[in-house]
Coordinates of C-alpha atoms and ligand atoms in Angstrom, one line a residue:
Chain A
M42 CA -3.2 29.8 21.1
L43 CA -3.7 29.5 17.3
R44 CA -2.8 32.4 15.2
L45 CA -3.1 32.2 11.3
S46 CA -1.8 35.5 9.7
N47 CA -2.4 36.4 6.2
L48 CA -2.2 32.5 5.3
S49 CA -2.8 31.6 1.8
K50 CA -2.5 28.3 0.0
Y51 CA -3.0 28.1 -3.9
F52 CA -3.2 25.1 -6.0
G53 CA -2.5 26.4 -9.3
G54 CA -5.1 28.8 -9.9
V55 CA -7.4 27.6 -7.1
R56 CA -7.0 30.0 -4.2
A57 CA -8.0 27.4 -1.6
V58 CA -7.0 29.5 1.3
D59 CA -6.6 33.3 0.7
A60 CA -5.0 35.7 2.9
L61 CA -6.9 34.0 6.2
E62 CA -6.8 35.8 9.4
L63 CA -7.9 33.3 12.3
N64 CA -7.3 33.4 16.1
V65 CA -8.3 30.8 18.3
K66 CA -8.1 31.4 21.9
T67 CA -6.8 28.9 24.7
G68 CA -9.6 26.8 26.1
E69 CA -12.4 27.7 23.8
I70 CA -14.2 25.8 21.2
F71 CA -14.0 27.6 17.9
G72 CA -16.7 26.6 15.3
L73 CA -15.3 26.9 11.6
I74 CA -18.2 26.5 9.1
G75 CA -18.5 27.6 5.3
P76 CA -19.7 26.1 2.0
N77 CA -18.0 22.9 0.6
G78 CA -14.8 23.9 -1.2
S79 CA -14.5 26.8 1.1
G80 CA -11.0 25.9 2.3
K81 CA -11.8 24.4 5.7
S82 CA -9.7 21.3 5.2
T83 CA -7.0 22.9 3.5
T84 CA -6.7 25.1 6.4
V85 CA -6.4 22.0 8.8
N86 CA -3.9 20.5 6.6
L87 CA -1.8 23.8 6.6
V88 CA -1.9 23.7 10.5
C89 CA -0.9 20.1 10.5
G90 CA 1.7 20.6 8.1
I91 CA 0.6 18.1 5.3
F92 CA 0.6 21.1 2.9
G93 CA 3.1 24.1 3.0
P94 CA 1.6 27.4 2.8
T95 CA 2.0 29.6 -0.2
S96 CA 2.5 32.6 2.3
G97 CA 1.7 33.8 5.6
S98 CA 2.3 32.3 9.2
I99 CA 0.9 29.9 11.5
E100 CA 1.9 30.3 15.2
L101 CA 1.0 28.0 18.1
D102 CA 1.5 29.8 21.6
G103 CA 3.8 32.3 19.7
V104 CA 5.9 29.6 18.4
D105 CA 6.2 29.3 14.5
L106 CA 4.9 25.9 13.2
K107 CA 5.6 26.6 9.4
R108 CA 9.1 24.8 9.5
Q109 CA 8.2 21.9 11.6
A110 CA 7.6 18.4 9.8
P111 CA 4.0 17.2 10.6
H112 CA 5.3 14.7 13.4
Q113 CA 6.9 17.7 15.1
R114 CA 3.7 19.6 15.4
I115 CA 2.2 16.4 17.5
D116 CA 5.1 17.2 19.7
A117 CA 4.0 21.1 19.8
G118 CA 0.9 19.9 20.9
V119 CA -1.5 19.9 17.7
S120 CA -3.5 16.8 16.5
R121 CA -6.3 16.2 14.3
T122 CA -8.9 14.0 12.8
F123 CA -9.8 13.5 8.8
Q124 CA -12.8 14.4 7.1
N125 CA -12.7 11.1 5.4
I126 CA -11.7 8.4 8.7
R127 CA -8.2 7.6 8.3
L128 CA -7.5 4.8 10.5
F129 CA -4.9 1.9 10.4
D130 CA -7.5 -0.7 9.3
D131 CA -5.2 -3.7 9.9
L132 CA -4.1 -2.7 13.3
T133 CA -6.1 -3.4 16.3
V134 CA -8.0 -0.7 18.1
W135 CA -5.5 -0.8 20.8
Q136 CA -2.5 -0.8 18.3
N137 CA -4.2 2.4 16.7
L138 CA -4.0 4.3 19.9
W139 CA -0.6 2.9 20.9
V140 CA 1.1 4.1 17.7
A141 CA -0.1 7.7 18.4
W142 CA 0.4 7.6 22.1
R143 CA 2.5 10.2 23.9
D144 CA 3.3 9.9 27.7
A145 CA 2.0 12.8 29.8
P146 CA 4.9 15.4 30.8
G147 CA 6.9 13.8 33.8
Q148 CA 5.7 10.2 32.9
E149 CA 7.6 9.7 30.2
H150 CA 8.9 6.0 29.4
S151 CA 12.6 5.7 28.2
W152 CA 13.4 5.7 24.4
F153 CA 13.7 1.9 24.4
S154 CA 10.6 1.2 26.1
N155 CA 8.7 3.6 24.1
W156 CA 9.6 1.6 20.8
F157 CA 10.7 -1.9 22.2
G158 CA 8.4 -2.0 25.4
R159 CA 5.3 -4.4 25.4
S160 CA 1.8 -2.7 25.6
L161 CA 1.6 -3.6 29.4
S162 CA 3.2 -0.5 30.2
R163 CA 0.4 1.6 29.4
R164 CA -2.4 -0.6 29.7
H165 CA -4.4 1.3 32.2
E166 CA -3.9 4.8 30.5
I167 CA -4.9 3.4 27.2
Q168 CA -7.9 1.5 28.5
K169 CA -9.1 4.9 30.3
L170 CA -9.1 6.5 26.8
L171 CA -10.9 3.6 25.2
E172 CA -13.4 3.8 27.7
F173 CA -13.7 7.4 27.4
S174 CA -14.6 6.8 23.8
G175 CA -17.0 4.0 24.3
L176 CA -14.8 1.3 22.9
G177 CA -13.8 -0.2 26.4
D178 CA -14.6 -3.8 25.0
K179 CA -13.3 -3.4 21.6
S180 CA -9.5 -3.0 22.2
N181 CA -8.5 -6.1 20.2
N182 CA -10.7 -5.8 17.4
L183 CA -9.3 -4.8 13.9
A184 CA -10.2 -1.1 13.1
G185 CA -11.3 -2.0 9.7
N186 CA -13.9 -4.0 11.4
L187 CA -15.5 -1.5 13.4
A188 CA -19.1 0.1 12.5
F189 CA -18.8 3.5 11.3
G190 CA -19.7 5.5 14.3
E191 CA -17.3 3.4 16.2
Q192 CA -14.6 4.3 13.6
R193 CA -15.1 8.0 14.3
R194 CA -14.6 7.7 17.8
L195 CA -11.7 5.6 17.4
E196 CA -10.1 8.4 15.4
L197 CA -11.2 11.0 17.9
A198 CA -9.4 8.8 20.5
R199 CA -6.4 8.5 18.4
A200 CA -6.2 12.2 18.1
M201 CA -6.3 12.6 21.7
A202 CA -3.8 9.9 22.4
S203 CA -0.9 12.5 21.8
K204 CA -2.2 14.6 24.6
P205 CA -2.9 17.7 22.5
K206 CA -3.2 21.2 23.5
L207 CA -5.1 22.0 20.3
I208 CA -7.1 19.4 18.5
L209 CA -8.6 20.0 14.9
L210 CA -11.9 18.0 14.0
D211 CA -12.7 17.9 10.5
E212 CA -16.6 17.4 10.3
P213 CA -16.6 14.9 13.0
A214 CA -20.3 14.3 12.9
A215 CA -20.6 13.7 9.2
G216 CA -22.7 10.5 8.5
M217 CA -23.4 10.3 12.2
S218 CA -27.2 9.7 13.5
S219 CA -28.5 12.3 15.8
A220 CA -28.0 10.1 18.9
E221 CA -24.2 9.7 17.9
V222 CA -24.0 13.4 17.5
T223 CA -25.3 14.1 20.9
D224 CA -22.8 11.6 22.1
L225 CA -20.0 13.4 20.2
R226 CA -21.2 16.7 21.7
Q227 CA -20.9 15.7 24.9
R228 CA -17.5 14.3 24.2
I229 CA -16.5 17.6 22.9
L230 CA -17.4 19.4 25.8
T231 CA -15.4 16.8 28.0
M232 CA -12.4 17.7 25.9
K233 CA -12.7 21.2 26.6
E234 CA -13.1 20.6 30.3
M235 CA -9.9 18.6 30.0
G236 CA -8.5 22.0 28.9
I237 CA -8.1 21.0 25.3
T238 CA -8.7 23.9 22.7
V239 CA -10.9 22.7 19.9
L240 CA -11.3 24.1 16.5
L241 CA -14.3 22.4 15.2
I242 CA -15.1 22.2 11.6
E243 CA -18.7 21.1 11.0
H244 CA -21.8 21.2 8.6
V245 CA -24.1 19.8 11.3
M246 CA -25.5 23.2 12.5
E247 CA -27.3 21.4 15.5
L248 CA -23.7 20.6 16.6
V249 CA -21.6 23.6 15.8
M250 CA -24.1 26.1 17.1
N251 CA -24.6 24.5 20.4
V252 CA -21.2 23.4 21.3
S253 CA -19.2 26.4 19.8
D254 CA -17.6 29.5 22.0
R255 CA -17.0 31.3 18.8
I256 CA -17.8 30.7 15.1
G257 CA -16.0 31.5 12.1
V258 CA -17.3 31.5 8.5
L259 CA -15.2 30.7 5.6
N260 CA -15.9 31.4 2.0
F261 CA -13.5 31.2 -0.9
G262 CA -10.7 30.9 1.7
T263 CA -11.1 34.1 3.7
L264 CA -13.1 34.7 6.8
I265 CA -16.1 36.5 6.0
A266 CA -17.7 36.4 9.6
E267 CA -16.6 35.7 13.0
G268 CA -18.9 36.0 16.5
L269 CA -21.0 34.5 18.7
P270 CA -23.3 31.5 17.6
E271 CA -26.1 33.8 17.5
E272 CA -24.5 36.6 15.8
I273 CA -23.5 34.4 13.2
Q274 CA -26.9 32.8 12.8
N275 CA -28.4 36.0 12.2
N276 CA -25.8 37.7 10.0
P277 CA -27.3 37.9 6.5
L278 CA -23.9 37.9 4.7
V279 CA -23.4 34.2 6.3
Q280 CA -26.7 33.2 5.2
K281 CA -26.1 34.5 1.8
A282 CA -22.9 32.8 1.3
Y283 CA -23.7 29.7 2.9
F284 CA -27.3 29.1 1.5
G285 CA -27.2 31.0 -1.5
S286 CA -30.0 33.3 -0.4
S287 CA -30.9 34.6 2.9
E288 CA -34.7 33.4 2.5
N289 CA -36.0 30.2 3.8
T290 CA -33.8 30.2 6.6
S291 CA -34.8 30.8 10.0
G292 CA -31.9 30.1 11.9
G293 CA -31.6 27.1 14.3
D294 CA -33.5 24.5 12.3
T295 CA -30.8 24.2 9.7
N296 CA -28.9 20.8 9.6
A297 CA -26.5 19.4 7.2
I298 CA -26.1 21.4 4.2
D299 CA -24.5 19.0 1.8
Q300 CA -23.8 15.1 1.7
Chain B
M120 CA 21.5 -36.4 1.2
L121 CA 23.9 -33.7 -0.1
Y122 CA 21.2 -32.4 -2.7
F123 CA 18.7 -31.9 -0.1
L124 CA 21.3 -30.0 2.2
G125 CA 21.7 -28.0 -1.1
I126 CA 18.3 -27.0 -1.1
F127 CA 18.2 -26.4 2.5
Q128 CA 20.9 -24.0 2.0
T129 CA 19.3 -22.3 -0.9
I130 CA 15.9 -22.1 1.0
G131 CA 17.9 -20.5 4.1
V132 CA 19.7 -17.9 2.2
H133 CA 16.3 -17.0 0.1
T134 CA 14.2 -16.5 3.4
L135 CA 16.8 -14.1 4.4
L136 CA 16.5 -12.2 1.3
G137 CA 12.6 -12.4 1.3
L138 CA 12.6 -11.2 5.2
S139 CA 14.7 -8.4 4.0
A140 CA 12.1 -7.4 1.7
Y141 CA 9.4 -7.9 4.0
V142 CA 10.8 -5.6 6.6
L143 CA 10.3 -2.8 3.9
L144 CA 7.0 -4.0 2.8
L145 CA 5.9 -3.6 6.3
T146 CA 6.4 0.2 5.7
G147 CA 4.9 0.2 2.2
Q148 CA 8.1 0.2 0.4
L149 CA 8.6 -1.9 -2.6
S150 CA 12.1 -2.3 -3.2
L151 CA 14.1 -4.3 -5.8
G152 CA 17.4 -3.2 -4.2
Q153 CA 17.8 -5.9 -1.7
V154 CA 19.8 -7.9 -4.0
G155 CA 22.2 -4.8 -4.0
F156 CA 22.6 -5.4 -0.3
F157 CA 22.9 -9.0 -0.7
A158 CA 25.6 -8.5 -3.4
I159 CA 27.7 -5.9 -1.0
G160 CA 27.4 -8.4 1.7
A161 CA 28.7 -11.4 -0.4
Y162 CA 31.5 -9.5 -1.7
V163 CA 32.6 -7.9 1.6
S164 CA 32.5 -10.5 3.8
G165 CA 34.2 -12.9 1.0
I166 CA 37.0 -10.3 0.7
L167 CA 37.5 -10.1 4.4
T168 CA 37.9 -13.9 4.8
V169 CA 39.9 -14.5 1.7
L170 CA 41.9 -11.8 1.4
F171 CA 42.3 -10.7 4.9
S172 CA 41.7 -14.2 6.4
W173 CA 39.2 -12.8 9.0
H174 CA 37.2 -15.0 11.0
I175 CA 33.7 -16.0 9.2
F176 CA 31.6 -14.2 12.1
A177 CA 33.5 -11.2 11.9
A178 CA 33.5 -10.9 8.2
L179 CA 29.8 -11.7 8.1
A180 CA 28.9 -9.0 10.6
V181 CA 31.0 -6.4 8.9
G182 CA 29.7 -7.4 5.6
A183 CA 26.1 -7.0 7.2
L184 CA 27.2 -3.7 8.7
V185 CA 28.5 -2.3 5.2
A186 CA 25.2 -3.4 3.3
G187 CA 23.2 -1.7 6.3
F188 CA 25.3 1.6 5.8
F189 CA 24.6 1.6 2.0
A190 CA 20.7 0.8 2.7
F191 CA 20.8 3.9 5.2
L192 CA 22.2 6.1 2.6
I193 CA 19.6 4.8 0.0
G194 CA 17.0 5.4 2.4
F195 CA 17.0 8.9 2.4
P196 CA 16.3 9.5 -1.5
A197 CA 14.0 6.5 -1.2
L198 CA 11.7 8.6 1.0
R199 CA 11.0 10.9 -1.7
V200 CA 9.7 8.4 -4.3
K201 CA 6.9 6.1 -4.2
G202 CA 5.4 3.3 -5.9
L203 CA 6.8 2.3 -9.2
M204 CA 9.2 5.3 -9.0
L205 CA 10.8 3.5 -6.0
V206 CA 10.9 0.2 -7.9
V207 CA 12.9 1.8 -10.7
A208 CA 15.2 3.7 -8.5
T209 CA 16.0 0.5 -6.4
I210 CA 16.6 -1.3 -9.7
A211 CA 19.0 1.2 -10.7
F212 CA 20.9 0.9 -7.2
S213 CA 20.9 -3.0 -7.7
E214 CA 22.4 -2.6 -11.3
I215 CA 25.0 -0.1 -10.2
V216 CA 26.2 -2.7 -7.3
R217 CA 26.3 -5.3 -9.9
L218 CA 28.3 -3.3 -12.4
F219 CA 30.6 -2.1 -9.8
F220 CA 31.6 -5.9 -8.8
F221 CA 31.8 -6.7 -12.4
N222 CA 34.5 -4.4 -12.9
L223 CA 36.1 -4.9 -9.5
S224 CA 39.4 -6.7 -9.7
W225 CA 41.5 -6.9 -6.7
R226 CA 43.8 -9.9 -6.8
V227 CA 46.2 -10.6 -4.1
E228 CA 48.5 -13.4 -3.4
V229 CA 47.6 -15.4 0.0
N230 CA 49.9 -18.4 0.6
G231 CA 51.1 -18.6 -2.8
F232 CA 47.9 -18.6 -4.6
D233 CA 46.4 -15.4 -6.6
V234 CA 43.0 -14.8 -5.0
G235 CA 40.3 -12.1 -4.8
P236 CA 37.6 -10.5 -7.1
D237 CA 38.5 -10.9 -10.8
S238 CA 36.3 -8.6 -12.4
T239 CA 34.3 -10.6 -15.1
Q240 CA 35.8 -13.9 -13.9
G241 CA 33.9 -13.3 -10.6
F242 CA 35.3 -14.0 -7.2
R243 CA 36.1 -17.7 -7.0
E244 CA 37.8 -18.6 -3.9
I245 CA 35.6 -18.3 -1.2
R246 CA 36.7 -21.1 0.5
Y247 CA 36.4 -20.4 4.2
F248 CA 34.2 -23.3 5.3
A249 CA 36.2 -26.4 3.4
A250 CA 39.5 -24.7 4.7
N251 CA 38.4 -24.7 8.1
G252 CA 36.8 -28.0 8.2
W253 CA 33.2 -27.2 8.4
E254 CA 30.8 -29.9 6.8
Q255 CA 28.1 -29.0 4.8
T256 CA 25.6 -29.9 7.6
H257 CA 27.5 -27.1 9.7
V258 CA 27.1 -24.7 7.1
V259 CA 23.4 -25.4 6.6
A260 CA 23.0 -25.1 10.6
L261 CA 24.7 -21.8 10.4
I262 CA 22.4 -20.4 7.8
W263 CA 19.4 -21.7 9.7
S264 CA 20.6 -20.1 12.9
F265 CA 20.3 -16.9 11.0
V266 CA 17.0 -17.6 9.5
I267 CA 15.7 -18.5 13.0
L268 CA 17.1 -15.4 14.7
V269 CA 15.9 -12.9 12.0
M270 CA 12.5 -14.6 12.0
F271 CA 12.3 -14.6 15.8
L272 CA 13.4 -10.9 15.8
L273 CA 10.6 -9.7 13.4
W274 CA 8.1 -12.0 15.1
W275 CA 8.9 -10.0 18.2
L276 CA 8.7 -6.7 16.6
D277 CA 5.0 -7.1 16.2
R278 CA 4.6 -7.7 19.6
V279 CA 6.3 -4.1 20.6
R280 CA 4.9 -0.6 19.5
A281 CA 7.7 -0.4 17.0
G282 CA 6.0 -3.2 14.9
A283 CA 2.8 -1.5 15.0
V284 CA 4.2 1.8 13.9
L285 CA 6.0 0.1 11.0
R286 CA 2.7 -1.4 9.9
A287 CA 0.7 2.0 10.6
V288 CA 3.5 3.6 8.0
G289 CA 2.7 1.1 5.6
E290 CA -1.2 1.3 6.0
D291 CA -1.3 5.0 5.7
D292 CA 2.0 7.2 6.1
L293 CA -0.2 10.5 6.1
A294 CA -2.2 9.4 9.0
A295 CA 1.0 7.9 10.5
Q296 CA 2.5 11.2 10.3
S297 CA -0.4 13.0 11.6
S298 CA -0.2 10.7 14.4
G299 CA 3.3 11.8 15.5
V300 CA 5.4 9.3 13.5
N301 CA 8.5 10.5 12.2
L302 CA 8.4 9.0 8.6
T303 CA 11.9 9.7 7.9
M304 CA 13.2 7.9 11.0
V305 CA 10.9 4.9 10.6
K306 CA 11.5 4.5 6.8
V307 CA 15.3 4.8 6.7
A308 CA 15.4 2.2 10.0
A309 CA 13.4 -0.2 7.9
M310 CA 15.5 0.1 4.9
T311 CA 18.6 0.0 7.2
A312 CA 17.2 -3.1 8.7
G313 CA 16.5 -4.8 5.5
G314 CA 19.9 -4.0 4.1
V315 CA 21.7 -5.7 7.4
I316 CA 19.3 -8.7 6.6
A317 CA 20.2 -9.0 2.9
G318 CA 23.8 -8.5 3.8
I319 CA 23.9 -11.3 6.3
G320 CA 22.1 -13.5 3.7
G321 CA 24.6 -12.3 0.7
G322 CA 27.6 -13.3 3.1
L323 CA 26.2 -16.9 3.9
F324 CA 25.6 -17.2 0.3
A325 CA 29.0 -16.4 -0.9
H326 CA 30.6 -18.6 1.7
S327 CA 28.4 -21.7 1.1
T328 CA 28.5 -21.5 -3.0
T329 CA 32.4 -20.6 -2.8
Y330 CA 32.3 -18.3 -5.7
V331 CA 30.0 -15.3 -6.8
D332 CA 30.0 -13.3 -10.0
H333 CA 27.9 -10.6 -11.6
H334 CA 25.4 -13.2 -12.9
T335 CA 24.3 -14.0 -9.4
F336 CA 23.0 -10.8 -8.5
T337 CA 20.5 -10.1 -11.4
I338 CA 17.2 -8.5 -11.2
L339 CA 15.5 -11.8 -11.5
L340 CA 16.9 -12.5 -8.1
A341 CA 15.6 -9.0 -6.9
T342 CA 12.3 -10.1 -8.1
F343 CA 12.3 -13.2 -6.2
A344 CA 13.2 -11.4 -3.0
V345 CA 10.2 -9.2 -3.1
S346 CA 7.9 -11.9 -4.5
Y347 CA 8.3 -13.8 -1.3
P348 CA 6.7 -11.7 1.0
I349 CA 4.2 -10.6 -1.5
L350 CA 3.4 -14.0 -2.0
G351 CA 3.4 -14.9 1.6
G352 CA 1.5 -12.0 2.6
H353 CA 2.7 -9.4 5.1
K354 CA 0.7 -10.6 8.1
N355 CA 3.4 -12.5 9.5
V356 CA 7.0 -13.8 8.8
F357 CA 6.0 -17.4 8.2
G358 CA 4.1 -16.3 5.1
T359 CA 7.6 -15.3 3.7
L360 CA 9.1 -18.8 4.6
L361 CA 6.4 -20.6 3.1
A362 CA 6.7 -19.0 -0.1
V363 CA 10.3 -19.3 -0.3
I364 CA 9.8 -23.3 0.6
F365 CA 7.1 -23.3 -2.3
I366 CA 8.9 -21.4 -4.9
Q367 CA 12.6 -22.6 -4.5
G368 CA 11.3 -26.1 -3.0
F369 CA 8.7 -27.0 -5.4
V370 CA 8.3 -24.5 -8.5
I371 CA 12.4 -24.0 -9.0
E372 CA 13.3 -27.7 -7.9
G373 CA 10.5 -29.5 -8.9
L374 CA 10.5 -28.1 -12.5
R375 CA 14.1 -28.4 -13.0
F376 CA 13.4 -30.3 -16.3
M377 CA 12.1 -27.3 -17.6
G378 CA 15.3 -25.1 -17.3
D379 CA 15.1 -21.5 -17.7
Y380 CA 11.2 -21.7 -18.5
R381 CA 10.8 -22.1 -14.8
N382 CA 11.0 -18.5 -14.5
I383 CA 8.1 -18.0 -16.6
V384 CA 6.1 -20.2 -14.3
F385 CA 7.3 -18.4 -11.7
G386 CA 6.3 -15.0 -13.2
L387 CA 2.8 -16.6 -14.1
L388 CA 2.5 -17.8 -10.6
I389 CA 3.2 -14.2 -9.2
I390 CA 0.3 -12.6 -11.5
L391 CA -1.9 -15.5 -10.6
A392 CA -1.5 -15.1 -6.9
M393 CA -1.7 -11.1 -7.1
N394 CA -5.2 -11.6 -8.8
L395 CA -6.5 -14.5 -6.7
R396 CA -4.9 -13.4 -3.3
P397 CA -3.8 -9.6 -3.4
Q398 CA -3.2 -9.8 0.4
G399 CA -0.6 -12.7 -0.1
L400 CA -1.3 -16.7 0.1
V401 CA -0.9 -16.4 3.9
D402 CA -3.4 -13.6 5.2
G403 CA -5.4 -13.3 8.2
H404 CA -8.2 -15.7 6.5
F405 CA -5.7 -18.2 5.5
I406 CA -4.9 -18.6 9.1
S407 CA -8.6 -18.7 10.4
D408 CA -9.3 -21.1 7.6
I409 CA -6.6 -23.4 8.8
K410 CA -7.8 -23.2 12.4
K411 CA -11.5 -23.7 11.4
K412 CA -10.1 -27.0 9.4
L413 CA -8.1 -27.9 12.4
G414 CA -11.3 -27.7 14.4
G415 CA -10.2 -24.4 16.2
K416 CA -12.1 -21.2 16.6
P417 CA -11.4 -18.6 13.8
K418 CA -9.2 -15.8 14.9
K419 CA -11.4 -13.4 17.1
D420 CA -10.3 -10.0 15.7
S421 CA -11.2 -10.6 12.1
A422 CA -14.7 -12.1 12.9
D423 CA -16.2 -8.9 14.3
A424 CA -18.2 -6.8 12.2
Ligands
ADP228 N1 -4.6 18.8 -2.9 C1 -5.4 19.6 -3.6 N2 -5.1 19.8 -4.9 C2 -5.7 20.7 -5.5 N3 -6.7 21.6 -5.1 C3 -7.2 21.1 -3.9 C4 -6.5 20.3 -3.0 N4 -7.1 20.1 -1.9 C5 -8.2 21.1 -1.8 N5 -8.3 21.6 -3.1 C6 -9.2 22.6 -3.6 O1 -9.0 23.6 -2.6 C7 -10.5 24.3 -2.4 C8 -10.9 24.0 -1.0 O2 -11.0 22.6 -0.7 P1 -11.1 22.1 0.9 O3 -10.2 22.8 1.8 O4 -11.2 20.7 0.7 O5 -12.6 22.7 1.5 P2 -13.5 22.3 2.3 O6 -13.1 21.5 3.4 O7 -14.0 23.9 3.0 O8 -14.7 21.7 1.7 C9 -11.5 23.4 -3.2 O9 -11.7 24.1 -4.5 C10 -10.6 22.0 -3.8 O10 -10.7 21.6 -4.8
MG229 MG1 -13.3 19.6 4.0

């Protein structure tokens, strides 16, 4: 599905992403972990077109994304959430989804109705997405007035509103309570069942180890390991990069590493 | 009576100018270029009625379209600059337009009289209304028809998806882009719409005052234009109208005895308002405050935590 080859992004002297090779397969949940500053968010920004790469290529199902503007990549089927929530605070919950909404193939509205139609036309579908996100009764609230966990859910819903093939989640569990993490986990699994491929960047090990089909470990902008969750958990190289040393970690009980 | 009609005229024209800046402000663009589009609308429509004897409606339409076309062109480079740089770039544009008309001399004999833009002397024969038997009340009615039409369209825009998209871009253009919004299209469209609105305002202004010259289209007027939506807040179009009534009706008219010092008062008011109510005088709270005072319930969506 997503293939990054020899992808690099330098900020001045900082090699945020450095000759990265990454392959996410259709339908899987790929966990991407790595210490702070290892280039995870930069990778998301490269895939979504917020930054242009210094070199390398980004392909989605064989289509080169590099020359596409960010909004065109949404059309190509990639969407994302942000590490620091970025909602349209002064818009309602409903409007946040409406802005990002793309009709399912075969059910497109006309150009005019897309821009100048009233909200009624998509009421049913948007309401369904709101319900999926546990925001069914909040549609008229301002996004900025939601509680933290609700904002995270709304951002996820907004990313789904464009009907993506591939969704990039940048630390979606950051700051969540463990009940909320369980809830999120269920939602990510449902997305997988719906056929959406997920690239999950996460520090919360309990989530990423449980939900991912495969995991890649980023350090200094390159992938230092890749494999099944249990392989990654027991990889000494990973423990060294991630925890500074291979002592005092026994696998599954590790939780948020920072923040 | 004539005095009040004059004020209505001014308030109407300034509201159009303010609304043209309001559209841009929705997308987060602060432009001092609106006076440039206003000038284009004024001169183009004036030239069409005076030199070519066009009907006023056709002339206003073409003036607005030409202004919109220039706004469309300005929209592309404007995308690349943000914040203060956009302010500076749009000032430059307004000055170029002003200097162009300052130097424009196009005198033609119509019915035995020399008419047309006369460079430094200005353009002094825009007498379509008087020549065609319009009374001042008709002129005021015409101006306000456009004000109401534009206000209605902008009010309606907030009820369809386009309005939400404009505001999303204004709030966070990176998140909007990442939600599939074509920033180029939205920002250029807003710029063009702003140009058309300012162009209509300019055409109405030129014909209602009968003359324009380069003193008319100064940076001070450009500052007024952006101040209205800033003071009025960008929650809705009525804020802009209230700000114009307040500034033109009370500050400028009420303090006439102070002469040009009024502009200082105006400047101070802006600074004060920006500090006290950064969201504008008429923000969401203002409206719920009023509703509360009137005994109604506050707006539901801003009450939830
Ligand atoms: N816009 C930017 N400008 C300059 N340096 C940046 C920028 N974004 C990220 N970096 C740098 O790139 C490196 C990787 O950052 P990031 O991708 O945010 O890491 P992570 O998400 O893994 O914590 C860091 O050293 C960071 O300081
Ligand atoms: Mg990050």
